[in-house]
Amino acid sequence: MENVDYIIVGDGYASLFFAHQLIKNNKSFVVFSEEKESASRVSAGIINPVVLKKFTTFWKAQEQIDFLKETLKEIEKYTGQNYLIDAPIHRIFHDENEQQLWLKKSSNDELVHFLDQNFTHLDLAQNDFNSGKVNQSARLDVKGFFVGLFDFLENHKHLLKEKFNYSDINTSDHTYKNYQYKNILFCEGMGVKNNPFFSEIPVNPNKGHHIKVKLSQTLPENITIKKKHFLFPIDDERYFYGGTYDREQLHHEIDSSAVEQLTNGLKEFYPEDFSVEEVNFGFRPTVKDRRPIIGRHHKHHDMYVFNGLGARGILNGCYFSRSLYDYIEKGIPLHQEIALERFTS
């Protein structure tokens, strides 16, 4: 029997950022990964402090941005890789009214550090009303992040590439197969619906498609362009464009209507020819109040859940991993806006 401080079930942003907290604090743990294409692994990796439909920000945006940069520097020390891509978002304006709204909100205390007051005209893109730059925005190298973290976990015997079987948990003895555990953390995204301990938490699937395209004329800068969706380069030839939001068509197949939506959206501002090389989709776990769900099982006090990260999986997963660690290890209460108890009490 092997003793571990933690068993982590799941392999998305919640799991890996919490694993980082354990690495920092010299805790023993194993991560169970089915190696599926989760919503995290096919995500765009956008790091964005602004809601670009309304030019507003969100709860703890600056704190989350700062903490992510700090965390990625810590991760770089043991993986040897920097996964932060300095490629700021440029939001194409639809008309003069959006320009004026941007300028008005850029003087707001919450947005002054995010909305650049100097507009930019983008080459090779239709942007008659120019674009606004989102300061402190960036991207995560999603593929590099998962490859690097998984390699580290595997090399240090923290990774188990197998399906977790709930029926093998012995809640009385605190064992799972040949592991004696202190805590189990479930970070399963929409997979939580199959979890007998936390299946009732109110997370809802939001299906997101993106396409990988080959542009006939490449864009001159490594930036992220946003109009309806995000466009940015992923290698020397291909670009990422996405993603959609769909709460209705939840089957596990590609939706032709979503692909059409994406191709039409790209045509709105990219006037040259392009070809669709690949289509992917995933199911984001979302919550009605747009806050993560974090907490302890009401009966089994060594079981925890970390879910509902939504479209801001990177920022939410990174920032609230520390909140969860401090809750478990130091007894620091969770903020009521993220606590599981807001739905169960």
PDB file of N, CA, C and O in Angstrom, residues 46-94:
ATOM      1  N   ILE A  46      -6.690  31.612 -24.313  1.00  0.00           N
ATOM      2  CA  ILE A  46      -6.765  33.074 -24.220  1.00  0.00           C
ATOM      3  C   ILE A  46      -6.716  33.521 -22.758  1.00  0.00           C
ATOM      4  O   ILE A  46      -7.436  32.999 -21.907  1.00  0.00           O
ATOM      5  N   ILE A  47      -5.864  34.487 -22.492  1.00  0.00           N
ATOM      6  CA  ILE A  47      -5.769  35.103 -21.165  1.00  0.00           C
ATOM      7  C   ILE A  47      -6.245  36.535 -21.328  1.00  0.00           C
ATOM      8  O   ILE A  47      -5.555  37.379 -21.903  1.00  0.00           O
ATOM      9  N   ASN A  48      -7.440  36.801 -20.843  1.00  0.00           N
ATOM     10  CA  ASN A  48      -8.119  38.046 -21.188  1.00  0.00           C
ATOM     11  C   ASN A  48      -8.859  38.619 -19.978  1.00  0.00           C
ATOM     12  O   ASN A  48      -9.775  37.976 -19.463  1.00  0.00           O
ATOM     13  N   PRO A  49      -8.501  39.817 -19.527  1.00  0.00           N
ATOM     14  CA  PRO A  49      -9.165  40.408 -18.364  1.00  0.00           C
ATOM     15  C   PRO A  49     -10.431  41.197 -18.697  1.00  0.00           C
ATOM     16  O   PRO A  49     -11.005  41.826 -17.816  1.00  0.00           O
ATOM     17  N   VAL A  50     -10.857  41.187 -19.970  1.00  0.00           N
ATOM     18  CA  VAL A  50     -11.979  42.032 -20.396  1.00  0.00           C
ATOM     19  C   VAL A  50     -13.053  41.201 -21.080  1.00  0.00           C
ATOM     20  O   VAL A  50     -12.748  40.310 -21.879  1.00  0.00           O
ATOM     21  N   VAL A  51     -14.318  41.492 -20.757  1.00  0.00           N
ATOM     22  CA  VAL A  51     -15.447  40.926 -21.493  1.00  0.00           C
ATOM     23  C   VAL A  51     -15.627  41.777 -22.738  1.00  0.00           C
ATOM     24  O   VAL A  51     -16.042  42.940 -22.653  1.00  0.00           O
ATOM     25  N   LEU A  52     -15.315  41.214 -23.906  1.00  0.00           N
ATOM     26  CA  LEU A  52     -15.153  42.044 -25.101  1.00  0.00           C
ATOM     27  C   LEU A  52     -16.437  42.321 -25.856  1.00  0.00           C
ATOM     28  O   LEU A  52     -16.421  43.000 -26.881  1.00  0.00           O
ATOM     29  N   LYS A  53     -17.568  41.834 -25.355  1.00  0.00           N
ATOM     30  CA  LYS A  53     -18.854  42.246 -25.932  1.00  0.00           C
ATOM     31  C   LYS A  53     -19.288  43.580 -25.353  1.00  0.00           C
ATOM     32  O   LYS A  53     -19.812  44.438 -26.049  1.00  0.00           O
ATOM     33  N   LYS A  54     -19.048  43.737 -24.045  1.00  0.00           N
ATOM     34  CA  LYS A  54     -19.560  44.917 -23.339  1.00  0.00           C
ATOM     35  C   LYS A  54     -18.460  45.847 -22.856  1.00  0.00           C
ATOM     36  O   LYS A  54     -18.750  46.907 -22.300  1.00  0.00           O
ATOM     37  N   PHE A  55     -17.191  45.455 -23.060  1.00  0.00           N
ATOM     38  CA  PHE A  55     -16.056  46.223 -22.556  1.00  0.00           C
ATOM     39  C   PHE A  55     -16.165  46.421 -21.045  1.00  0.00           C
ATOM     40  O   PHE A  55     -16.156  47.539 -20.527  1.00  0.00           O
ATOM     41  N   THR A  56     -16.291  45.304 -20.352  1.00  0.00           N
ATOM     42  CA  THR A  56     -16.322  45.304 -18.895  1.00  0.00           C
ATOM     43  C   THR A  56     -15.267  44.312 -18.421  1.00  0.00           C
ATOM     44  O   THR A  56     -14.714  43.540 -19.210  1.00  0.00           O
ATOM     45  N   THR A  57     -14.997  44.318 -17.130  1.00  0.00           N
ATOM     46  CA  THR A  57     -14.090  43.323 -16.574  1.00  0.00           C
ATOM     47  C   THR A  57     -14.873  42.400 -15.655  1.00  0.00           C
ATOM     48  O   THR A  57     -16.111  42.421 -15.657  1.00  0.00           O
ATOM     49  N   PHE A  58     -14.210  41.578 -14.870  1.00  0.00           N
ATOM     50  CA  PHE A  58     -14.902  40.604 -14.040  1.00  0.00           C
ATOM     51  C   PHE A  58     -14.216  40.506 -12.681  1.00  0.00           C
ATOM     52  O   PHE A  58     -13.159  41.103 -12.443  1.00  0.00           O
ATOM     53  N   TRP A  59     -14.820  39.748 -11.816  1.00  0.00           N
ATOM     54  CA  TRP A  59     -14.403  39.610 -10.420  1.00  0.00           C
ATOM     55  C   TRP A  59     -12.952  39.149 -10.326  1.00  0.00           C
ATOM     56  O   TRP A  59     -12.565  38.147 -10.887  1.00  0.00           O
ATOM     57  N   LYS A  60     -12.146  39.939  -9.622  1.00  0.00           N
ATOM     58  CA  LYS A  60     -10.748  39.609  -9.331  1.00  0.00           C
ATOM     59  C   LYS A  60      -9.881  39.464 -10.587  1.00  0.00           C
ATOM     60  O   LYS A  60      -8.903  38.712 -10.600  1.00  0.00           O
ATOM     61  N   ALA A  61     -10.202  40.199 -11.634  1.00  0.00           N
ATOM     62  CA  ALA A  61      -9.458  40.056 -12.893  1.00  0.00           C
ATOM     63  C   ALA A  61      -7.976  40.376 -12.722  1.00  0.00           C
ATOM     64  O   ALA A  61      -7.115  39.610 -13.170  1.00  0.00           O
ATOM     65  N   GLN A  62      -7.652  41.509 -12.101  1.00  0.00           N
ATOM     66  CA  GLN A  62      -6.249  41.874 -11.954  1.00  0.00           C
ATOM     67  C   GLN A  62      -5.505  40.882 -11.069  1.00  0.00           C
ATOM     68  O   GLN A  62      -4.380  40.478 -11.381  1.00  0.00           O
ATOM     69  N   GLU A  63      -6.145  40.453  -9.981  1.00  0.00           N
ATOM     70  CA  GLU A  63      -5.509  39.488  -9.102  1.00  0.00           C
ATOM     71  C   GLU A  63      -5.253  38.171  -9.827  1.00  0.00           C
ATOM     72  O   GLU A  63      -4.204  37.535  -9.647  1.00  0.00           O
ATOM     73  N   GLN A  64      -6.195  37.780 -10.673  1.00  0.00           N
ATOM     74  CA  GLN A  64      -6.030  36.524 -11.402  1.00  0.00           C
ATOM     75  C   GLN A  64      -4.914  36.617 -12.437  1.00  0.00           C
ATOM     76  O   GLN A  64      -4.125  35.679 -12.593  1.00  0.00           O
ATOM     77  N   ILE A  65      -4.841  37.733 -13.141  1.00  0.00           N
ATOM     78  CA  ILE A  65      -3.773  37.934 -14.123  1.00  0.00           C
ATOM     79  C   ILE A  65      -2.404  37.899 -13.433  1.00  0.00           C
ATOM     80  O   ILE A  65      -1.466  37.219 -13.879  1.00  0.00           O
ATOM     81  N   ASP A  66      -2.285  38.632 -12.337  1.00  0.00           N
ATOM     82  CA  ASP A  66      -1.007  38.690 -11.609  1.00  0.00           C
ATOM     83  C   ASP A  66      -0.601  37.314 -11.086  1.00  0.00           C
ATOM     84  O   ASP A  66       0.573  36.921 -11.174  1.00  0.00           O
ATOM     85  N   PHE A  67      -1.567  36.597 -10.529  1.00  0.00           N
ATOM     86  CA  PHE A  67      -1.256  35.296  -9.942  1.00  0.00           C
ATOM     87  C   PHE A  67      -0.880  34.280 -11.019  1.00  0.00           C
ATOM     88  O   PHE A  67       0.005  33.439 -10.807  1.00  0.00           O
ATOM     89  N   LEU A  68      -1.526  34.366 -12.188  1.00  0.00           N
ATOM     90  CA  LEU A  68      -1.178  33.457 -13.281  1.00  0.00           C
ATOM     91  C   LEU A  68       0.261  33.673 -13.728  1.00  0.00           C
ATOM     92  O   LEU A  68       1.010  32.701 -13.919  1.00  0.00           O
ATOM     93  N   LYS A  69       0.658  34.927 -13.894  1.00  0.00           N
ATOM     94  CA  LYS A  69       2.036  35.200 -14.327  1.00  0.00           C
ATOM     95  C   LYS A  69       3.042  34.680 -13.309  1.00  0.00           C
ATOM     96  O   LYS A  69       4.070  34.095 -13.673  1.00  0.00           O
ATOM     97  N   GLU A  70       2.740  34.868 -12.045  1.00  0.00           N
ATOM     98  CA  GLU A  70       3.613  34.367 -10.974  1.00  0.00           C
ATOM     99  C   GLU A  70       3.687  32.841 -11.003  1.00  0.00           C
ATOM    100  O   GLU A  70       4.768  32.247 -10.880  1.00  0.00           O
ATOM    101  N   THR A  71       2.533  32.211 -11.186  1.00  0.00           N
ATOM    102  CA  THR A  71       2.476  30.751 -11.188  1.00  0.00           C
ATOM    103  C   THR A  71       3.240  30.161 -12.374  1.00  0.00           C
ATOM    104  O   THR A  71       3.963  29.162 -12.233  1.00  0.00           O
ATOM    105  N   LEU A  72       3.077  30.759 -13.557  1.00  0.00           N
ATOM    106  CA  LEU A  72       3.768  30.239 -14.736  1.00  0.00           C
ATOM    107  C   LEU A  72       5.285  30.370 -14.592  1.00  0.00           C
ATOM    108  O   LEU A  72       6.036  29.529 -15.100  1.00  0.00           O
ATOM    109  N   LYS A  73       5.744  31.389 -13.892  1.00  0.00           N
ATOM    110  CA  LYS A  73       7.187  31.504 -13.617  1.00  0.00           C
ATOM    111  C   LYS A  73       7.643  30.380 -12.697  1.00  0.00           C
ATOM    112  O   LYS A  73       8.743  29.829 -12.857  1.00  0.00           O
ATOM    113  N   GLU A  74       6.810  30.032 -11.721  1.00  0.00           N
ATOM    114  CA  GLU A  74       7.146  28.925 -10.818  1.00  0.00           C
ATOM    115  C   GLU A  74       7.188  27.600 -11.572  1.00  0.00           C
ATOM    116  O   GLU A  74       8.075  26.775 -11.358  1.00  0.00           O
ATOM    117  N   ILE A  75       6.220  27.395 -12.470  1.00  0.00           N
ATOM    118  CA  ILE A  75       6.173  26.157 -13.248  1.00  0.00           C
ATOM    119  C   ILE A  75       7.381  26.061 -14.176  1.00  0.00           C
ATOM    120  O   ILE A  75       7.944  24.969 -14.373  1.00  0.00           O
ATOM    121  N   GLU A  76       7.808  27.196 -14.711  1.00  0.00           N
ATOM    122  CA  GLU A  76       8.962  27.211 -15.608  1.00  0.00           C
ATOM    123  C   GLU A  76      10.218  26.684 -14.922  1.00  0.00           C
ATOM    124  O   GLU A  76      11.088  26.072 -15.561  1.00  0.00           O
ATOM    125  N   LYS A  77      10.304  26.888 -13.613  1.00  0.00           N
ATOM    126  CA  LYS A  77      11.503  26.470 -12.889  1.00  0.00           C
ATOM    127  C   LYS A  77      11.688  24.955 -12.906  1.00  0.00           C
ATOM    128  O   LYS A  77      12.816  24.467 -12.870  1.00  0.00           O
ATOM    129  N   TYR A  78      10.594  24.191 -12.956  1.00  0.00           N
ATOM    130  CA  TYR A  78      10.770  22.739 -12.937  1.00  0.00           C
ATOM    131  C   TYR A  78      10.454  22.060 -14.271  1.00  0.00           C
ATOM    132  O   TYR A  78      10.790  20.893 -14.465  1.00  0.00           O
ATOM    133  N   THR A  79       9.799  22.773 -15.195  1.00  0.00           N
ATOM    134  CA  THR A  79       9.615  22.175 -16.533  1.00  0.00           C
ATOM    135  C   THR A  79      10.638  22.708 -17.524  1.00  0.00           C
ATOM    136  O   THR A  79      10.855  22.105 -18.576  1.00  0.00           O
ATOM    137  N   GLY A  80      11.242  23.859 -17.191  1.00  0.00           N
ATOM    138  CA  GLY A  80      12.216  24.458 -18.096  1.00  0.00           C
ATOM    139  C   GLY A  80      11.606  25.195 -19.262  1.00  0.00           C
ATOM    140  O   GLY A  80      12.318  25.617 -20.181  1.00  0.00           O
ATOM    141  N   GLN A  81      10.286  25.392 -19.242  1.00  0.00           N
ATOM    142  CA  GLN A  81       9.608  26.033 -20.368  1.00  0.00           C
ATOM    143  C   GLN A  81       8.741  27.203 -19.899  1.00  0.00           C
ATOM    144  O   GLN A  81       8.114  27.138 -18.845  1.00  0.00           O
ATOM    145  N   ASN A  82       8.736  28.253 -20.725  1.00  0.00           N
ATOM    146  CA  ASN A  82       7.851  29.390 -20.504  1.00  0.00           C
ATOM    147  C   ASN A  82       6.634  29.228 -21.408  1.00  0.00           C
ATOM    148  O   ASN A  82       6.761  29.242 -22.634  1.00  0.00           O
ATOM    149  N   TYR A  83       5.456  29.081 -20.813  1.00  0.00           N
ATOM    150  CA  TYR A  83       4.247  28.813 -21.591  1.00  0.00           C
ATOM    151  C   TYR A  83       3.409  30.064 -21.849  1.00  0.00           C
ATOM    152  O   TYR A  83       2.332  29.971 -22.436  1.00  0.00           O
ATOM    153  N   LEU A  84       3.885  31.211 -21.428  1.00  0.00           N
ATOM    154  CA  LEU A  84       3.141  32.454 -21.628  1.00  0.00           C
ATOM    155  C   LEU A  84       3.551  33.083 -22.953  1.00  0.00           C
ATOM    156  O   LEU A  84       4.731  33.365 -23.183  1.00  0.00           O
ATOM    157  N   ILE A  85       2.590  33.309 -23.839  1.00  0.00           N
ATOM    158  CA  ILE A  85       2.844  33.904 -25.147  1.00  0.00           C
ATOM    159  C   ILE A  85       2.383  35.356 -25.116  1.00  0.00           C
ATOM    160  O   ILE A  85       1.202  35.641 -24.885  1.00  0.00           O
ATOM    161  N   ASP A  86       3.315  36.263 -25.344  1.00  0.00           N
ATOM    162  CA  ASP A  86       3.000  37.697 -25.343  1.00  0.00           C
ATOM    163  C   ASP A  86       2.387  38.065 -26.695  1.00  0.00           C
ATOM    164  O   ASP A  86       3.076  38.470 -27.621  1.00  0.00           O
ATOM    165  N   ALA A  87       1.075  37.872 -26.793  1.00  0.00           N
ATOM    166  CA  ALA A  87       0.354  38.152 -28.040  1.00  0.00           C
ATOM    167  C   ALA A  87      -0.957  38.826 -27.672  1.00  0.00           C
ATOM    168  O   ALA A  87      -1.998  38.175 -27.545  1.00  0.00           O
ATOM    169  N   PRO A  88      -0.944  40.153 -27.461  1.00  0.00           N
ATOM    170  CA  PRO A  88      -2.123  40.847 -26.947  1.00  0.00           C
ATOM    171  C   PRO A  88      -3.317  40.792 -27.896  1.00  0.00           C
ATOM    172  O   PRO A  88      -3.163  40.688 -29.116  1.00  0.00           O
ATOM    173  N   ILE A  89      -4.482  40.861 -27.306  1.00  0.00           N
ATOM    174  CA  ILE A  89      -5.732  40.863 -28.068  1.00  0.00           C
ATOM    175  C   ILE A  89      -5.968  42.240 -28.672  1.00  0.00           C
ATOM    176  O   ILE A  89      -5.814  43.264 -27.998  1.00  0.00           O
ATOM    177  N   HIS A  90      -6.360  42.254 -29.940  1.00  0.00           N
ATOM    178  CA  HIS A  90      -6.816  43.472 -30.609  1.00  0.00           C
ATOM    179  C   HIS A  90      -8.271  43.266 -31.009  1.00  0.00           C
ATOM    180  O   HIS A  90      -8.576  42.432 -31.855  1.00  0.00           O
ATOM    181  N   ARG A  91      -9.153  44.020 -30.397  1.00  0.00           N
ATOM    182  CA  ARG A  91     -10.598  43.896 -30.650  1.00  0.00           C
ATOM    183  C   ARG A  91     -10.994  44.817 -31.793  1.00  0.00           C
ATOM    184  O   ARG A  91     -10.862  46.045 -31.699  1.00  0.00           O
ATOM    185  N   ILE A  92     -11.471  44.249 -32.902  1.00  0.00           N
ATOM    186  CA  ILE A  92     -11.916  45.043 -34.049  1.00  0.00           C
ATOM    187  C   ILE A  92     -13.247  45.703 -33.713  1.00  0.00           C
ATOM    188  O   ILE A  92     -14.194  45.036 -33.264  1.00  0.00           O
ATOM    189  N   PHE A  93     -13.334  47.002 -33.930  1.00  0.00           N
ATOM    190  CA  PHE A  93     -14.574  47.732 -33.662  1.00  0.00           C
ATOM    191  C   PHE A  93     -15.544  47.591 -34.831  1.00  0.00           C
ATOM    192  O   PHE A  93     -15.151  47.650 -35.997  1.00  0.00           O
ATOM    193  N   HIS A  94     -16.825  47.437 -34.496  1.00  0.00           N
ATOM    194  CA  HIS A  94     -17.851  47.338 -35.525  1.00  0.00           C
ATOM    195  C   HIS A  94     -18.231  48.700 -36.097  1.00  0.00           C
ATOM    196  O   HIS A  94     -18.598  48.812 -37.261  1.00  0.00           O
TER     197      HIS A  94
END
